[in-house]
Tab-separated table of C-alpha atoms in Angstrom:
chain	number	residue	atom	x	y	z
A	61	UNK	CA	-103.651	-157.250	19.152
A	62	UNK	CA	-104.553	-158.052	15.396
A	63	UNK	CA	-105.551	-155.486	12.732
A	64	UNK	CA	-106.856	-156.342	9.737
A	65	UNK	CA	-106.800	-153.130	7.544
A	66	UNK	CA	-108.657	-151.780	4.610
A	67	UNK	CA	-106.875	-150.557	1.864
A	68	UNK	CA	-103.506	-151.063	3.457
A	69	UNK	CA	-101.793	-150.861	-0.103
A	70	UNK	CA	-102.325	-146.929	0.444
A	71	UNK	CA	-98.936	-145.092	1.382
A	72	UNK	CA	-101.249	-143.684	4.606
A	73	UNK	CA	-102.465	-146.954	5.872
A	74	UNK	CA	-99.603	-148.895	4.465
A	75	UNK	CA	-97.281	-147.095	6.864
A	76	UNK	CA	-100.118	-147.286	10.087
A	77	UNK	CA	-99.709	-151.259	9.226
A	78	UNK	CA	-95.758	-150.921	9.362
A	79	UNK	CA	-95.747	-148.963	12.329
A	80	UNK	CA	-98.212	-152.096	13.708
A	81	UNK	CA	-96.056	-154.702	12.540
A	82	UNK	CA	-92.918	-153.025	14.662
A	83	UNK	CA	-95.040	-152.064	17.514
A	84	UNK	CA	-95.441	-155.895	17.915
A	85	UNK	CA	-98.996	-156.742	16.935
A	86	UNK	CA	-100.044	-159.165	14.206
A	87	UNK	CA	-101.634	-156.626	10.765
A	88	UNK	CA	-103.159	-158.404	8.369
A	89	UNK	CA	-104.796	-156.875	4.941
A	90	UNK	CA	-106.485	-156.124	1.874
A	91	UNK	CA	-107.082	-153.862	-1.202
A	92	UNK	CA	-108.183	-154.266	-5.199
A	93	UNK	CA	-104.407	-155.169	-7.368
A	94	UNK	CA	-102.423	-155.061	-4.557
A	95	UNK	CA	-99.759	-153.299	-6.078
A	96	UNK	CA	-96.116	-152.159	-5.266
A	97	UNK	CA	-94.505	-150.705	-3.520
A	98	UNK	CA	-96.677	-150.749	-0.745
A	99	UNK	CA	-97.584	-153.979	-1.110
A	100	UNK	CA	-93.295	-154.964	-1.035
A	101	UNK	CA	-92.563	-153.184	1.697
A	102	UNK	CA	-95.615	-155.119	4.120
A	103	UNK	CA	-94.284	-158.451	2.685
A	104	UNK	CA	-90.740	-157.924	3.664
A	105	UNK	CA	-92.541	-157.038	7.374
A	106	UNK	CA	-94.238	-160.528	6.855
A	107	UNK	CA	-97.878	-158.723	6.996
A	108	UNK	CA	-100.286	-161.279	4.991
A	109	UNK	CA	-101.176	-159.102	2.350
A	110	UNK	CA	-105.491	-160.609	0.809
A	111	UNK	CA	-106.466	-159.616	-2.702
A	112	UNK	CA	-109.763	-157.710	-2.571
A	113	UNK	CA	-112.907	-156.882	-0.288
A	114	UNK	CA	-114.274	-160.634	0.263
A	115	UNK	CA	-116.510	-160.380	2.989
A	116	UNK	CA	-114.687	-164.480	3.526
A	117	UNK	CA	-112.250	-162.058	4.865
A	118	UNK	CA	-114.832	-162.293	8.476
A	119	UNK	CA	-112.816	-165.381	9.517
A	120	UNK	CA	-109.627	-164.134	9.925
A	121	UNK	CA	-110.976	-163.142	13.005
A	122	UNK	CA	-109.180	-159.631	14.268
A	123	UNK	CA	-109.297	-157.362	16.792
A	124	UNK	CA	-110.960	-154.533	14.924
A	125	UNK	CA	-110.911	-153.600	11.349
A	126	UNK	CA	-109.362	-150.732	10.276
A	127	UNK	CA	-110.586	-148.556	7.750
A	128	UNK	CA	-108.681	-146.329	4.819
A	129	UNK	CA	-110.616	-143.515	2.885
A	130	UNK	CA	-110.816	-145.367	-0.296
A	131	UNK	CA	-114.467	-147.894	1.775
A	132	UNK	CA	-116.906	-146.480	0.716
A	133	UNK	CA	-120.251	-148.021	0.642
A	134	UNK	CA	-120.858	-147.518	-2.902
A	135	UNK	CA	-123.128	-150.216	-4.541
A	136	UNK	CA	-122.641	-151.538	-8.357
A	137	UNK	CA	-124.413	-150.866	-10.857
A	138	UNK	CA	-125.976	-155.381	-10.288
A	139	UNK	CA	-127.422	-153.578	-6.542
A	140	UNK	CA	-124.119	-155.641	-5.616
A	141	UNK	CA	-121.367	-153.773	-2.780
A	142	UNK	CA	-118.801	-152.303	-3.894
A	143	UNK	CA	-117.125	-153.394	-0.512
A	144	UNK	CA	-118.485	-156.300	0.563
A	145	UNK	CA	-116.634	-156.834	3.560
A	146	UNK	CA	-117.340	-153.297	5.139
A	147	UNK	CA	-120.782	-154.365	4.409
A	148	UNK	CA	-120.360	-157.557	6.504
A	149	UNK	CA	-118.388	-155.775	8.827
A	150	UNK	CA	-121.424	-153.752	9.916
A	151	UNK	CA	-124.040	-156.255	8.951
A	152	UNK	CA	-121.681	-158.320	12.158
A	153	UNK	CA	-121.572	-155.278	14.009
A	154	UNK	CA	-117.294	-155.803	14.720
A	155	UNK	CA	-115.447	-153.287	15.693
A	156	UNK	CA	-113.790	-150.906	13.138
A	157	UNK	CA	-111.674	-148.067	13.375
A	158	UNK	CA	-110.341	-145.279	10.939
A	159	UNK	CA	-106.618	-145.669	10.341
A	160	UNK	CA	-106.174	-141.730	11.780
A	161	UNK	CA	-108.570	-142.774	14.476
A	162	UNK	CA	-106.163	-146.559	15.564
A	163	UNK	CA	-102.989	-144.677	15.099
A	164	UNK	CA	-104.246	-141.152	17.230
A	165	UNK	CA	-104.669	-143.804	20.000
A	166	UNK	CA	-101.426	-146.533	19.820
A	167	UNK	CA	-98.654	-144.277	18.493
A	168	UNK	CA	-99.395	-140.693	18.549
A	169	UNK	CA	-100.323	-141.146	22.820
A	170	UNK	CA	-97.702	-139.873	24.930
A	171	UNK	CA	-96.221	-138.259	22.116
A	172	UNK	CA	-94.814	-135.053	21.334
A	173	UNK	CA	-96.263	-134.149	17.538
A	174	UNK	CA	-94.880	-132.832	14.668
A	175	UNK	CA	-97.372	-132.534	12.255
A	176	UNK	CA	-96.879	-130.281	8.989
A	177	UNK	CA	-99.740	-129.723	7.472
A	178	UNK	CA	-100.579	-127.580	3.540
A	179	UNK	CA	-101.602	-128.078	-0.134
A	180	UNK	CA	-97.789	-128.396	-1.350
A	181	UNK	CA	-94.989	-129.960	0.370
A	182	UNK	CA	-96.383	-131.892	3.208
A	183	UNK	CA	-94.265	-134.752	1.846
A	184	UNK	CA	-91.240	-132.896	1.308
A	185	UNK	CA	-91.556	-130.901	5.027
A	186	UNK	CA	-92.587	-134.304	7.335
A	187	UNK	CA	-89.006	-136.065	5.521
A	188	UNK	CA	-86.658	-132.620	6.258
A	189	UNK	CA	-87.687	-132.338	9.891
A	190	UNK	CA	-87.750	-136.068	10.357
A	191	UNK	CA	-84.093	-135.836	8.650
A	192	UNK	CA	-82.570	-132.775	10.677
A	193	UNK	CA	-84.148	-134.594	14.012
A	194	UNK	CA	-82.400	-138.117	13.726
A	195	UNK	CA	-79.343	-136.006	12.672
A	196	UNK	CA	-79.532	-134.112	15.697
A	197	UNK	CA	-79.937	-136.740	17.287
A	198	UNK	CA	-83.607	-136.975	18.384
A	199	UNK	CA	-84.320	-140.597	16.990
A	200	UNK	CA	-87.992	-139.171	15.880
A	201	UNK	CA	-90.883	-141.489	15.072
A	202	UNK	CA	-92.630	-140.887	11.565
A	203	UNK	CA	-94.890	-141.415	9.464
A	204	UNK	CA	-94.454	-139.081	5.711
A	205	UNK	CA	-96.664	-140.202	2.395
A	206	UNK	CA	-94.072	-141.173	0.469
A	207	UNK	CA	-90.213	-142.644	0.988
A	208	UNK	CA	-87.746	-140.092	2.634
A	209	UNK	CA	-84.785	-141.744	0.755
A	210	UNK	CA	-82.371	-140.500	3.733
A	211	UNK	CA	-84.303	-143.779	5.473
A	212	UNK	CA	-85.655	-145.657	2.715
A	213	UNK	CA	-88.670	-146.479	4.523
A	214	UNK	CA	-91.880	-144.657	4.907
A	215	UNK	CA	-92.749	-145.022	8.864
A	216	UNK	CA	-90.967	-145.781	11.590
A	217	UNK	CA	-91.719	-146.027	15.727
A	218	UNK	CA	-88.365	-143.645	17.340
A	219	UNK	CA	-86.742	-144.040	20.546
A	220	UNK	CA	-87.315	-141.552	23.570
A	221	UNK	CA	-84.275	-138.949	22.681
A	222	UNK	CA	-82.020	-138.354	25.892
A	223	UNK	CA	-82.852	-134.607	27.353
A	224	UNK	CA	-86.909	-134.964	25.629
A	225	UNK	CA	-90.237	-135.043	27.908
A	226	UNK	CA	-91.363	-137.055	25.361
A	227	UNK	CA	-90.777	-139.528	22.260
A	228	UNK	CA	-90.812	-137.103	18.390
A	229	UNK	CA	-93.269	-138.246	16.301
A	230	UNK	CA	-93.495	-136.231	12.488
A	231	UNK	CA	-96.225	-137.128	11.033
A	232	UNK	CA	-97.408	-135.540	7.193
A	233	UNK	CA	-100.646	-133.596	8.580
A	234	UNK	CA	-103.486	-134.845	5.461
A	235	UNK	CA	-106.445	-132.536	4.805
A	236	UNK	CA	-108.333	-134.808	3.150
A	237	UNK	CA	-111.195	-136.690	4.891
A	238	UNK	CA	-110.895	-139.474	7.596
A	239	UNK	CA	-113.271	-141.899	6.442
A	240	UNK	CA	-116.500	-142.631	4.889
A	241	UNK	CA	-117.902	-142.441	8.120
A	242	UNK	CA	-115.721	-139.421	8.922
A	243	UNK	CA	-115.833	-136.302	7.260
A	244	UNK	CA	-113.149	-134.377	8.940
A	245	UNK	CA	-110.023	-134.106	8.047
A	246	UNK	CA	-107.794	-136.487	8.754
A	247	UNK	CA	-104.864	-134.562	10.518
A	248	UNK	CA	-107.127	-133.515	13.695
A	249	UNK	CA	-107.116	-136.543	15.056
A	250	UNK	CA	-103.115	-135.748	15.411
A	251	UNK	CA	-103.271	-133.651	18.369
A	252	UNK	CA	-99.648	-132.274	17.242
A	253	UNK	CA	-98.352	-130.176	20.308
A	254	UNK	CA	-96.291	-128.239	16.758
A	255	UNK	CA	-98.289	-127.523	13.947
A	256	UNK	CA	-97.076	-126.398	10.234
A	257	UNK	CA	-99.068	-124.393	8.335
A	258	UNK	CA	-97.024	-124.508	5.266
A	259	UNK	CA	-99.176	-123.205	2.626
A	260	UNK	CA	-103.009	-123.044	1.832
A	261	UNK	CA	-104.606	-122.617	-1.858
A	262	UNK	CA	-108.009	-124.505	-3.028
A	263	UNK	CA	-108.346	-128.372	-3.808
A	264	UNK	CA	-110.274	-131.617	-3.159
A	265	UNK	CA	-112.295	-130.303	-4.696
A	266	UNK	CA	-114.400	-134.123	-4.810
A	267	UNK	CA	-115.307	-132.917	-0.987
A	268	UNK	CA	-114.267	-129.474	0.021
A	269	UNK	CA	-117.032	-126.504	-0.959
A	270	UNK	CA	-115.009	-124.092	-1.445
A	271	UNK	CA	-111.319	-122.539	0.093
A	272	UNK	CA	-113.326	-121.729	2.699
A	273	UNK	CA	-113.889	-124.876	4.182
A	274	UNK	CA	-110.624	-126.126	3.724
A	275	UNK	CA	-109.476	-122.975	5.343
A	276	UNK	CA	-112.280	-124.563	8.255
A	277	UNK	CA	-110.803	-127.794	8.482
A	278	UNK	CA	-106.967	-126.557	8.769
A	279	UNK	CA	-108.649	-124.294	11.934
A	280	UNK	CA	-109.794	-127.071	13.575
A	281	UNK	CA	-106.323	-128.636	13.881
A	282	UNK	CA	-105.104	-124.958	15.102
A	283	UNK	CA	-108.170	-125.283	17.620
A	284	UNK	CA	-105.811	-128.490	18.781
A	285	UNK	CA	-102.707	-127.146	19.124
A	286	UNK	CA	-101.855	-126.000	23.357
A	287	UNK	CA	-100.925	-123.256	25.314
A	288	UNK	CA	-97.296	-124.889	25.285
A	289	UNK	CA	-97.524	-125.682	21.449
A	290	UNK	CA	-96.242	-123.966	18.484
A	291	UNK	CA	-97.818	-122.635	15.763
A	292	UNK	CA	-95.326	-122.472	12.560
A	293	UNK	CA	-97.348	-121.170	9.686
A	294	UNK	CA	-95.873	-119.226	6.702
A	295	UNK	CA	-97.149	-115.047	6.180
A	296	UNK	CA	-97.134	-114.967	2.548
A	297	UNK	CA	-100.432	-117.067	2.994
A	298	UNK	CA	-104.152	-114.455	2.648
A	299	UNK	CA	-105.599	-118.037	3.672
A	300	UNK	CA	-103.800	-118.983	6.662
A	301	UNK	CA	-104.338	-115.289	7.883
A	302	UNK	CA	-107.060	-115.923	6.924
A	303	UNK	CA	-107.537	-119.534	10.269
A	304	UNK	CA	-105.306	-117.127	12.017
A	305	UNK	CA	-107.357	-114.811	12.562
A	306	UNK	CA	-110.364	-117.241	13.550
A	307	UNK	CA	-108.699	-117.402	16.565
A	308	UNK	CA	-104.825	-119.126	17.823
A	309	UNK	CA	-103.800	-120.295	21.791
A	310	UNK	CA	-100.805	-121.254	20.903
A	311	UNK	CA	-97.565	-119.432	20.327
A	312	UNK	CA	-96.644	-118.630	16.837
A	313	UNK	CA	-93.670	-118.755	14.643
A	314	UNK	CA	-94.390	-117.244	10.853
A	315	UNK	CA	-92.166	-117.777	7.794
A	316	UNK	CA	-92.279	-116.122	4.173
A	317	UNK	CA	-90.646	-113.802	2.171
A	318	UNK	CA	-91.802	-110.788	2.927
A	319	UNK	CA	-93.140	-111.587	5.881
A	320	UNK	CA	-92.119	-113.542	9.258
A	321	UNK	CA	-89.874	-114.488	12.124
A	322	UNK	CA	-87.546	-117.037	9.411
A	323	UNK	CA	-86.411	-115.603	5.842
A	324	UNK	CA	-84.264	-116.642	3.149
A	325	UNK	CA	-81.000	-114.691	1.814
A	326	UNK	CA	-79.601	-115.968	-1.598
A	327	UNK	CA	-80.178	-119.083	-3.680
A	328	UNK	CA	-82.758	-121.273	-3.135
A	329	UNK	CA	-79.403	-124.046	-3.588
A	330	UNK	CA	-77.498	-121.675	-1.476
A	331	UNK	CA	-78.762	-119.541	1.187
A	332	UNK	CA	-79.025	-118.288	4.540
A	333	UNK	CA	-81.678	-118.095	7.491
A	334	UNK	CA	-82.629	-115.135	9.249
A	335	UNK	CA	-84.656	-114.562	12.039
A	336	UNK	CA	-85.066	-110.297	12.285
A	337	UNK	CA	-82.492	-109.755	10.035
A	338	UNK	CA	-79.916	-111.479	11.496
A	339	UNK	CA	-78.517	-115.235	10.245
A	340	UNK	CA	-78.728	-117.971	12.437
A	341	UNK	CA	-76.905	-120.220	10.441
A	342	UNK	CA	-77.148	-121.124	6.411
A	343	UNK	CA	-78.914	-124.688	3.760
A	344	UNK	CA	-76.264	-126.043	1.191
A	345	UNK	CA	-78.081	-128.180	-0.460
A	346	UNK	CA	-79.346	-130.245	-3.382
A	347	UNK	CA	-82.428	-129.401	-3.487
A	348	UNK	CA	-83.597	-127.008	-6.316
A	349	UNK	CA	-86.979	-124.120	-6.316
A	350	UNK	CA	-88.603	-121.592	-3.701
A	351	UNK	CA	-91.278	-123.988	-2.576
A	352	UNK	CA	-88.223	-126.281	-1.142
A	353	UNK	CA	-86.218	-123.209	-0.074
A	354	UNK	CA	-90.059	-121.809	2.193
A	355	UNK	CA	-90.312	-125.364	3.435
A	356	UNK	CA	-86.477	-125.911	5.447
A	357	UNK	CA	-87.976	-122.088	7.222
A	358	UNK	CA	-90.964	-124.630	8.168
A	359	UNK	CA	-88.473	-127.498	8.952
A	360	UNK	CA	-86.375	-125.723	10.324
A	361	UNK	CA	-88.287	-123.980	12.993
A	362	UNK	CA	-90.742	-126.196	14.091
A	363	UNK	CA	-87.776	-128.091	15.008
A	364	UNK	CA	-86.685	-125.048	17.566
A	365	UNK	CA	-89.726	-125.248	19.104
A	366	UNK	CA	-88.449	-129.380	20.171
A	367	UNK	CA	-84.648	-127.723	21.078
A	368	UNK	CA	-82.951	-127.932	17.922
A	369	UNK	CA	-80.352	-124.149	16.794
A	370	UNK	CA	-81.708	-123.603	13.354
A	371	UNK	CA	-77.978	-123.685	12.619
A	372	UNK	CA	-77.760	-127.051	13.802
A	373	UNK	CA	-80.229	-127.485	10.961
A	374	UNK	CA	-79.069	-125.817	8.847
A	375	UNK	CA	-76.886	-127.503	9.312
A	376	UNK	CA	-78.028	-131.385	8.754
A	377	UNK	CA	-80.026	-130.435	6.417
A	378	UNK	CA	-76.602	-130.682	3.707
A	379	UNK	CA	-77.359	-134.105	3.656
A	380	UNK	CA	-80.923	-133.967	2.739
A	381	UNK	CA	-81.304	-135.810	-0.295
A	382	UNK	CA	-84.839	-135.633	-0.555
A	383	UNK	CA	-87.925	-138.016	-1.338
A	384	UNK	CA	-88.630	-139.945	-4.167
A	385	UNK	CA	-90.804	-138.873	-6.869
A	386	UNK	CA	-89.935	-135.447	-6.504
A	387	UNK	CA	-87.895	-133.996	-8.966
A	388	UNK	CA	-86.147	-137.934	-9.329
A	389	UNK	CA	-84.064	-138.805	-11.960
A	390	UNK	CA	-84.951	-141.751	-13.437
A	391	UNK	CA	-82.288	-141.869	-16.141
A	392	UNK	CA	-80.479	-140.006	-19.455
A	393	UNK	CA	-80.589	-142.144	-23.160
A	394	UNK	CA	-79.500	-140.276	-25.472
A	395	UNK	CA	-78.537	-137.294	-23.643
A	396	UNK	CA	-81.640	-136.961	-23.121
A	397	UNK	CA	-82.802	-136.637	-18.965
A	398	UNK	CA	-85.917	-138.333	-17.221
A	399	UNK	CA	-87.379	-137.052	-13.945
A	400	UNK	CA	-90.084	-138.596	-11.841
A	401	UNK	CA	-91.971	-135.732	-10.066
A	402	UNK	CA	-96.109	-135.868	-8.092
A	403	UNK	CA	-96.622	-132.609	-9.300
A	404	UNK	CA	-100.492	-132.526	-9.547
A	405	UNK	CA	-102.218	-129.410	-8.413
A	406	UNK	CA	-100.869	-126.400	-11.359
A	407	UNK	CA	-99.086	-124.574	-8.535
A	408	UNK	CA	-96.897	-127.261	-7.839
A	409	UNK	CA	-96.216	-128.092	-11.590
A	410	UNK	CA	-95.501	-124.811	-11.410
A	411	UNK	CA	-93.584	-124.337	-8.821
A	412	UNK	CA	-91.107	-128.119	-9.607
A	413	UNK	CA	-90.616	-126.811	-13.822
A	414	UNK	CA	-89.549	-123.114	-11.853
A	415	UNK	CA	-87.628	-125.196	-9.969
A	416	UNK	CA	-86.288	-126.700	-12.246
A	417	UNK	CA	-85.860	-123.441	-15.034
A	418	UNK	CA	-83.704	-121.419	-11.334
A	419	UNK	CA	-80.915	-125.103	-12.291
A	420	UNK	CA	-80.940	-126.219	-15.710
A	421	UNK	CA	-80.630	-122.389	-16.722
A	422	UNK	CA	-83.042	-120.108	-19.260
A	423	UNK	CA	-80.393	-122.116	-22.753
A	424	UNK	CA	-82.043	-125.936	-21.220
A	425	UNK	CA	-85.083	-127.592	-23.081
A	426	UNK	CA	-88.103	-128.719	-20.582
A	427	UNK	CA	-90.825	-131.178	-21.450
A	428	UNK	CA	-92.983	-131.516	-19.657
A	429	UNK	CA	-95.209	-134.467	-19.641
A	430	UNK	CA	-98.441	-134.907	-16.995
A	431	UNK	CA	-100.973	-136.872	-15.969
A	432	UNK	CA	-104.630	-134.318	-14.622
A	433	UNK	CA	-104.765	-137.402	-12.772
A	434	UNK	CA	-106.109	-136.596	-8.774
A	435	UNK	CA	-109.859	-136.312	-8.075
A	436	UNK	CA	-109.833	-132.389	-8.550
A	437	UNK	CA	-108.038	-132.541	-11.342
A	438	UNK	CA	-110.764	-135.259	-13.485
A	439	UNK	CA	-112.980	-132.978	-12.936
A	440	UNK	CA	-111.827	-129.907	-14.353
A	441	UNK	CA	-112.671	-127.342	-11.848
A	442	UNK	CA	-108.390	-126.641	-11.730
A	443	UNK	CA	-108.791	-126.116	-16.184
A	444	UNK	CA	-107.655	-122.826	-16.924
A	445	UNK	CA	-104.741	-122.519	-14.807
A	446	UNK	CA	-103.073	-124.838	-16.845
A	447	UNK	CA	-101.609	-123.197	-19.252
A	448	UNK	CA	-100.118	-121.551	-16.298
A	449	UNK	CA	-98.004	-124.021	-14.570
A	450	UNK	CA	-96.855	-124.715	-17.739
A	451	UNK	CA	-95.426	-121.559	-18.727
A	452	UNK	CA	-90.994	-122.869	-17.861
A	453	UNK	CA	-91.504	-124.990	-20.065
A	454	UNK	CA	-90.606	-125.329	-23.611
A	455	UNK	CA	-92.459	-128.124	-24.966
A	456	UNK	CA	-95.973	-129.873	-22.120
A	457	UNK	CA	-97.567	-133.266	-22.867
A	458	UNK	CA	-100.742	-133.927	-21.232
A	459	UNK	CA	-101.961	-137.690	-20.974
A	460	UNK	CA	-106.215	-137.666	-21.509
A	461	UNK	CA	-107.594	-140.824	-20.469
A	462	UNK	CA	-110.608	-140.371	-17.680
A	463	UNK	CA	-110.359	-136.360	-18.457
A	464	UNK	CA	-114.432	-135.269	-19.110
A	465	UNK	CA	-112.829	-131.537	-19.514
A	466	UNK	CA	-111.384	-130.955	-22.944
A	467	UNK	CA	-107.521	-130.560	-21.763
A	468	UNK	CA	-106.189	-129.124	-26.088
A	469	UNK	CA	-109.128	-126.498	-25.113
A	470	UNK	CA	-107.517	-125.675	-21.112
A	471	UNK	CA	-103.908	-125.920	-23.517
A	472	UNK	CA	-104.889	-123.602	-26.512
A	473	UNK	CA	-103.256	-120.914	-24.641
A	474	UNK	CA	-99.959	-122.283	-24.825
A	475	UNK	CA	-100.543	-122.855	-28.857
A	476	UNK	CA	-97.902	-125.310	-30.599
A	477	UNK	CA	-96.103	-126.157	-27.221
A	478	UNK	CA	-99.339	-128.230	-26.192
A	479	UNK	CA	-99.932	-131.555	-27.290
A	480	UNK	CA	-103.261	-134.005	-25.531
A	481	UNK	CA	-104.229	-137.322	-25.910
A	482	UNK	CA	-105.141	-140.155	-24.276
A	483	UNK	CA	-103.320	-143.626	-25.932
A	484	UNK	CA	-100.112	-142.768	-23.454
A	485	UNK	CA	-97.540	-145.792	-26.342
A	486	UNK	CA	-98.764	-143.051	-28.630
A	487	UNK	CA	-97.559	-139.448	-25.759
A	488	UNK	CA	-94.543	-141.601	-25.162
A	489	UNK	CA	-94.168	-141.590	-29.431
A	490	UNK	CA	-94.350	-138.249	-29.612
A	491	UNK	CA	-92.711	-136.690	-26.878
A	492	UNK	CA	-89.536	-139.326	-27.817
A	493	UNK	CA	-89.497	-137.625	-31.211
A	494	UNK	CA	-89.677	-134.037	-29.622
A	495	UNK	CA	-86.977	-135.009	-27.439
A	496	UNK	CA	-82.894	-134.407	-28.344
A	497	UNK	CA	-79.694	-134.437	-26.462
A	498	UNK	CA	-79.508	-132.192	-23.710
A	499	UNK	CA	-83.650	-131.599	-22.871
A	500	UNK	CA	-84.425	-132.416	-19.425
A	501	UNK	CA	-87.878	-134.644	-18.837
A	502	UNK	CA	-90.504	-134.111	-16.648
A	503	UNK	CA	-93.190	-136.587	-15.909
A	504	UNK	CA	-95.910	-135.696	-13.468
A	505	UNK	CA	-98.240	-137.655	-11.925
A	506	UNK	CA	-99.598	-138.747	-7.892
A	507	UNK	CA	-100.105	-142.455	-9.778
A	508	UNK	CA	-97.821	-144.974	-11.633
A	509	UNK	CA	-98.629	-143.205	-15.089
A	510	UNK	CA	-98.417	-146.244	-16.774
A	511	UNK	CA	-94.341	-147.082	-16.063
A	512	UNK	CA	-94.368	-144.159	-18.390
A	513	UNK	CA	-90.466	-144.094	-17.244
A	514	UNK	CA	-88.878	-146.611	-18.483
A	515	UNK	CA	-90.812	-146.525	-21.202
A	516	UNK	CA	-89.788	-143.147	-22.601
A	517	UNK	CA	-86.437	-144.585	-21.002
A	518	UNK	CA	-86.406	-147.178	-23.724
A	519	UNK	CA	-87.551	-145.750	-26.483
A	520	UNK	CA	-84.777	-142.850	-26.184
A	521	UNK	CA	-82.208	-145.246	-26.065
A	522	UNK	CA	-83.007	-147.083	-29.128
A	523	UNK	CA	-84.297	-144.896	-31.318
């Protein structure tokens, strides 16, 4: 089969492309500003990439066009289509489908799918789960919204392990909508037998009016889990309790800090895994933060459903290397450490900084540098929570390019601890001026942040 993917350089669609290529299909694709790292990963797989969405790509004559959710029916001010290829596909009546639908039909069918959903921690928990299953000899396939350092790729098909009724497949289950023609959450296509509900807060203000609307989508996911399946749920989250109250037809395994079957005792980097007060195993690893402790409990509970003993899973996590862009140390210059992190939601920013604070102690300084780049943050829906999210930082720097709301006013409760501005070079200069040996600088964005990490390290080295 020849598939042509629209929006191929996105993490999810790039993963779909890699899986299709590994399965033996011919894969081509297009995107606007074909960009690394996904472009490099795809070219290494022999996938032809085309710049832009020109209608002339119909000449490729694929068996089906696979459409990413970046594609829309939007027309520009001059009346031309932003995605002329999509308009041409519709006019010609050619076959097309969404990425999640193609994945469900051609990869996930007849597999035991372990889906990890939640506002926060989906990528990290998916990578954890894939790693511990692999370390325990189960050779799972996976599609993760990042690059797990243990594997070096974001997706693979995997194999059927001895003793398993079906091949295992771990997937990061996103609640964002599927495509312009399918407004259901992506995860309803995956039909998991093991579903992890990690947490649930309001997000994606561009497509969801309120938290209740997202809870409804999560319950749609719960409805797809079979009676023989398992729903692993964070019992600390009231929103998830409301989801389950709408009905659940599968085994439920809870985890949490104060409730649930699986709990932790000890520090986030070294803790015992408990069930009903009884010790099951111990996790000693490099990760920090209570959020990662909870992610580990979720992964352990999910792995148990496919036969991995919690003690074995806990031991396997000792070698988990995390995911790129999750508190990834990009370098040290002049005694100042510069990290890259994907955090962009206020809760994620807070848990990231809290985890670093626990690791470096109260005396070390933390400089938080962040970019409100997600659709929700650009709308200003959560601007009032920014001071709360930055409490663990000694200084905070906000890049305001593209914002329609006053970031300086939102950060005013932090007083002289906060700086806001729209010019990236000025921002880098301000951070470099404020930083001193022993500091930890955390750059947080769900985008490339204009290459700020390299800029900072260069300026710090030359000052």
